[in-house]
Amino acid sequence: DAKTTQPTSMDCAEGRAANLPCNHSTISGNEYVYWYRQIHSQGPQYIIHGLKNNETNEMASLIITEDRKSSTLILPHATLRDTAVYYCIVRAINDYKLSFGAGTTVTVRA
Amino acid sequence: GAGVSQSPSNKVTEKGKDVELRCDPISGHTALYWYRQSLGQGLEFLIYFQGNSAPDKSGLPSDRFSAERTGGSVSTLTIQRTQQEDSAVYLCASSAGTAPGTEAFFGQGTRLTVV
């Protein structure tokens, strides 16, 4: 009953933008899109979240389609330290659980 | 300030023994979570504490697993009569709440190996 679908893996060149897609076609109106990442041997790290507007912070940008059925996380200038598993999570406003799927393994190459 | 601290970082135990894993959340955070991550797998929700409310234990895999949170701060996850399938990384997270924007901060985890 996964709420999100992400590619299993992707490569990115160092210094280039990394665009990570996520499909959430059954998202409800009260559900937010969250992104976390997990660098090897570390706990997950929050990146960004959004409801329907595009969001940007110091780490990344989140682009959500108008119908909210998909989104893209953008790492503007990928570095080797961005190599990690990236999780796209849908969570309702009144829900406390973060349900992690398999995520996308992103490998940034020099 | 200090992040979420978990101890021990690594634990090797014999099958059948009991183990206790400790989590020190960020000061002032009312919400605390335990997750488990088996080798090469995603994160599996175990239990959630929020303030003085009854915890959500729905993710605990068996009655050998229990957790408590004393004084709304430190939490201990106890696994009794450990089995080899309990081997995993146990992750603790805390947050100031659950409203959007109150992100969860994770510790580095405790790697449990049952031999």
Short mmCIF file of C-alpha atoms in Angstrom, two decimals:
data_model
loop_
_atom_site.label_atom_id
_atom_site.label_comp_id
_atom_site.label_asym_id
_atom_site.label_seq_id
_atom_site.Cartn_x
_atom_site.Cartn_y
_atom_site.Cartn_z
CA ASP A 1 0.00 0.00 0.00
CA ALA A 2 2.89 2.31 -0.81
CA LYS A 3 1.71 5.86 -1.32
CA THR A 4 4.76 6.92 -3.33
CA THR A 5 6.71 5.50 -6.24
CA GLN A 6 10.34 6.40 -6.82
CA PRO A 7 13.01 5.10 -9.19
CA THR A 8 15.26 2.57 -7.55
CA SER A 9 18.47 4.36 -8.38
CA MET A 10 20.00 7.19 -10.33
CA ASP A 11 23.42 8.65 -11.02
CA CYS A 12 24.32 12.29 -11.10
CA ALA A 13 27.45 14.18 -12.07
CA GLU A 14 29.12 16.28 -9.42
CA GLY A 15 28.28 19.95 -9.81
CA ARG A 16 25.17 19.28 -11.86
CA ALA A 17 21.59 19.49 -10.71
CA ALA A 18 20.01 16.26 -9.52
CA ASN A 19 16.29 15.90 -10.23
CA LEU A 20 14.61 13.18 -8.19
CA PRO A 21 11.07 12.27 -9.23
CA CYS A 22 8.30 10.92 -7.04
CA ASN A 23 4.82 9.80 -7.97
CA HIS A 24 2.01 10.08 -5.42
CA SER A 25 -1.08 9.79 -7.60
CA THR A 26 -3.43 8.93 -4.71
CA ILE A 27 -2.40 11.84 -2.50
CA SER A 28 -5.22 13.42 -0.52
CA GLY A 29 -5.87 17.10 -0.01
CA ASN A 30 -4.62 17.02 3.59
CA GLU A 31 -1.40 15.18 2.81
CA TYR A 32 2.00 16.81 2.59
CA VAL A 33 4.99 15.63 0.60
CA TYR A 34 8.17 15.20 2.66
CA TRP A 35 11.67 14.34 1.55
CA TYR A 36 14.29 12.77 3.77
CA ARG A 37 17.66 11.32 2.89
CA GLN A 38 19.85 8.73 4.53
CA ILE A 39 23.58 8.83 4.04
CA HIS A 40 25.31 5.50 4.57
CA SER A 41 25.50 4.46 8.23
CA GLN A 42 23.60 7.51 9.41
CA GLY A 43 20.03 8.20 10.47
CA PRO A 44 17.63 9.85 8.01
CA GLN A 45 17.87 13.61 7.61
CA TYR A 46 14.98 15.93 6.83
CA ILE A 47 15.34 17.85 3.57
CA ILE A 48 12.13 19.67 2.73
CA HIS A 49 8.35 19.40 2.69
CA GLY A 50 5.46 21.00 0.83
CA LEU A 51 1.72 20.90 0.30
CA LYS A 52 1.03 22.40 -3.11
CA ASN A 53 3.34 25.35 -3.61
CA ASN A 54 6.93 24.96 -4.69
CA GLU A 55 9.36 25.21 -1.81
CA THR A 56 13.04 26.05 -1.54
CA ASN A 57 15.49 25.96 1.32
CA GLU A 58 19.24 25.86 1.72
CA MET A 59 19.39 22.19 0.80
CA ALA A 60 16.99 21.73 -2.08
CA SER A 61 13.92 22.78 -4.02
CA LEU A 62 10.64 20.91 -4.16
CA ILE A 63 8.47 21.22 -7.24
CA ILE A 64 4.93 19.86 -6.90
CA THR A 65 2.74 19.50 -9.98
CA GLU A 66 -0.51 21.40 -10.10
CA ASP A 67 -2.57 18.22 -9.71
CA ARG A 68 -0.24 17.19 -6.81
CA LYS A 69 0.13 13.70 -8.23
CA SER A 70 3.87 13.97 -8.55
CA SER A 71 6.79 16.01 -7.34
CA THR A 72 10.48 16.52 -8.01
CA LEU A 73 13.24 17.16 -5.52
CA ILE A 74 16.03 19.24 -6.99
CA LEU A 75 19.53 19.31 -5.57
CA PRO A 76 20.88 22.35 -7.44
CA HIS A 77 24.59 21.52 -7.37
CA ALA A 78 25.17 17.93 -6.36
CA THR A 79 28.31 17.09 -4.42
CA LEU A 80 29.83 13.74 -3.54
CA ARG A 81 28.40 14.18 -0.03
CA ASP A 82 24.90 14.11 -1.50
CA THR A 83 25.29 10.41 -2.27
CA ALA A 84 22.48 8.84 -0.23
CA VAL A 85 19.09 7.13 -0.32
CA TYR A 86 16.38 9.73 -0.84
CA TYR A 87 12.90 9.04 0.51
CA CYS A 88 9.74 10.70 -0.73
CA ILE A 89 7.01 10.41 1.91
CA VAL A 90 3.36 11.43 1.94
CA ARG A 91 2.00 12.28 5.36
CA ALA A 92 -1.36 13.64 6.44
CA ILE A 93 -1.48 16.82 8.49
CA ASN A 94 -2.81 14.91 11.52
CA ASP A 95 -0.57 11.88 11.13
CA TYR A 96 2.60 11.43 13.12
CA LYS A 97 4.09 8.45 11.32
CA LEU A 98 6.69 8.75 8.62
CA SER A 99 6.27 5.76 6.31
CA PHE A 100 9.53 5.11 4.52
CA GLY A 101 9.53 3.15 1.29
CA ALA A 102 12.57 1.89 -0.56
CA GLY A 103 13.62 5.34 -1.74
CA THR A 104 15.98 6.26 -4.58
CA THR A 105 19.66 5.48 -4.22
CA VAL A 106 21.45 8.51 -5.64
CA THR A 107 25.11 8.20 -6.51
CA VAL A 108 26.97 11.41 -7.28
CA ARG A 109 30.02 10.76 -9.43
CA ALA A 110 33.06 12.96 -9.83
CA GLY B 1 22.77 22.08 20.26
CA ALA B 2 23.04 18.35 20.82
CA GLY B 3 21.13 16.06 18.52
CA VAL B 4 19.41 12.77 19.27
CA SER B 5 21.82 10.49 21.06
CA GLN B 6 21.57 6.71 21.04
CA SER B 7 23.55 4.18 23.00
CA PRO B 8 25.22 1.86 22.56
CA SER B 9 26.20 2.47 18.96
CA ASN B 10 26.85 -1.22 18.49
CA LYS B 11 25.63 -4.21 20.45
CA VAL B 12 26.41 -7.87 19.92
CA THR B 13 24.35 -10.25 22.00
CA GLU B 14 23.75 -13.96 22.20
CA LYS B 15 20.44 -15.41 21.08
CA GLY B 16 18.05 -15.59 24.00
CA LYS B 17 19.54 -12.68 25.94
CA ASP B 18 17.69 -9.47 26.71
CA VAL B 19 18.96 -6.12 25.45
CA GLU B 20 18.18 -2.49 26.25
CA LEU B 21 18.69 0.30 23.78
CA ARG B 22 18.70 3.91 24.94
CA CYS B 23 17.60 7.10 23.25
CA ASP B 24 18.20 10.64 24.49
CA PRO B 25 15.99 12.95 22.43
CA ILE B 26 16.59 16.61 21.76
CA SER B 27 15.70 18.62 24.84
CA GLY B 28 12.14 19.88 24.74
CA HIS B 29 10.99 17.54 22.01
CA THR B 30 7.66 16.00 22.99
CA ALA B 31 7.45 13.40 20.24
CA LEU B 32 9.74 10.36 20.15
CA TYR B 33 9.83 7.53 17.64
CA TRP B 34 11.58 4.19 17.34
CA TYR B 35 12.22 2.64 13.94
CA ARG B 36 14.05 -0.49 12.86
CA GLN B 37 16.07 -0.94 9.68
CA SER B 38 17.11 -4.43 8.68
CA LEU B 39 20.06 -4.88 6.33
CA GLY B 40 19.26 -3.39 2.94
CA GLN B 41 15.68 -2.64 3.94
CA GLY B 42 13.63 0.47 4.54
CA LEU B 43 12.70 1.86 7.92
CA GLU B 44 10.00 0.03 9.86
CA PHE B 45 7.98 2.00 12.42
CA LEU B 46 7.98 0.46 15.89
CA ILE B 47 6.52 2.84 18.47
CA TYR B 48 5.62 6.50 19.03
CA PHE B 49 5.45 8.58 22.21
CA GLN B 50 3.83 12.01 22.43
CA GLY B 51 3.89 13.84 25.72
CA ASN B 52 1.78 12.13 28.34
CA SER B 53 -0.46 10.39 25.83
CA ALA B 54 -0.61 6.61 25.55
CA PRO B 55 2.09 5.46 23.13
CA ASP B 56 1.28 4.00 19.73
CA LYS B 57 2.76 0.52 19.96
CA SER B 58 1.21 -0.74 16.75
CA GLY B 59 4.55 -1.34 15.05
CA LEU B 60 6.12 -3.55 17.69
CA PRO B 61 6.68 -6.91 15.96
CA SER B 62 6.08 -9.15 18.99
CA ASP B 63 5.50 -9.10 22.72
CA ARG B 64 9.23 -9.53 23.20
CA PHE B 65 9.55 -5.86 22.30
CA SER B 66 8.66 -3.10 24.71
CA ALA B 67 9.57 0.53 25.18
CA GLU B 68 9.14 3.19 27.79
CA ARG B 69 9.79 6.86 28.05
CA THR B 70 10.56 8.15 31.49
CA GLY B 71 9.74 11.71 32.47
CA GLY B 72 8.93 12.60 28.91
CA SER B 73 12.59 12.48 27.96
CA VAL B 74 14.85 9.43 27.74
CA SER B 75 13.42 6.31 26.11
CA THR B 76 14.49 2.69 26.40
CA LEU B 77 13.63 -0.02 23.90
CA THR B 78 13.87 -3.49 25.40
CA ILE B 79 14.03 -6.70 23.44
CA GLN B 80 13.60 -9.87 25.48
CA ARG B 81 14.88 -13.28 24.45
CA THR B 82 16.55 -11.91 21.35
CA GLN B 83 16.36 -13.83 18.09
CA GLN B 84 18.61 -13.64 15.06
CA GLU B 85 15.88 -11.91 13.07
CA ASP B 86 16.06 -9.05 15.57
CA SER B 87 19.44 -8.10 14.11
CA ALA B 88 19.02 -4.63 12.63
CA VAL B 89 19.80 -0.97 13.16
CA TYR B 90 17.40 0.56 15.67
CA LEU B 91 16.82 4.25 15.04
CA CYS B 92 15.32 6.78 17.40
CA ALA B 93 13.92 10.14 16.33
CA SER B 94 12.40 13.09 18.11
CA SER B 95 10.47 16.15 17.06
CA ALA B 96 8.94 19.21 18.65
CA GLY B 97 5.54 18.05 17.47
CA THR B 98 3.92 16.57 14.42
CA ALA B 99 2.57 19.63 12.67
CA PRO B 100 3.96 20.27 9.20
CA GLY B 101 7.32 21.92 9.52
CA THR B 102 8.27 20.19 12.75
CA GLU B 103 10.83 17.88 11.28
CA ALA B 104 11.93 14.65 12.91
CA PHE B 105 15.58 14.45 13.91
CA PHE B 106 17.10 10.99 13.87
CA GLY B 107 19.94 9.58 15.91
CA GLN B 108 22.77 7.55 14.44
CA GLY B 109 21.15 4.32 15.52
CA THR B 110 22.16 1.24 17.47
CA ARG B 111 23.38 -1.65 15.36
CA LEU B 112 22.19 -4.83 17.05
CA THR B 113 23.68 -8.16 16.08
CA VAL B 114 22.24 -11.33 17.57
CA VAL B 115 24.59 -14.31 17.29
#
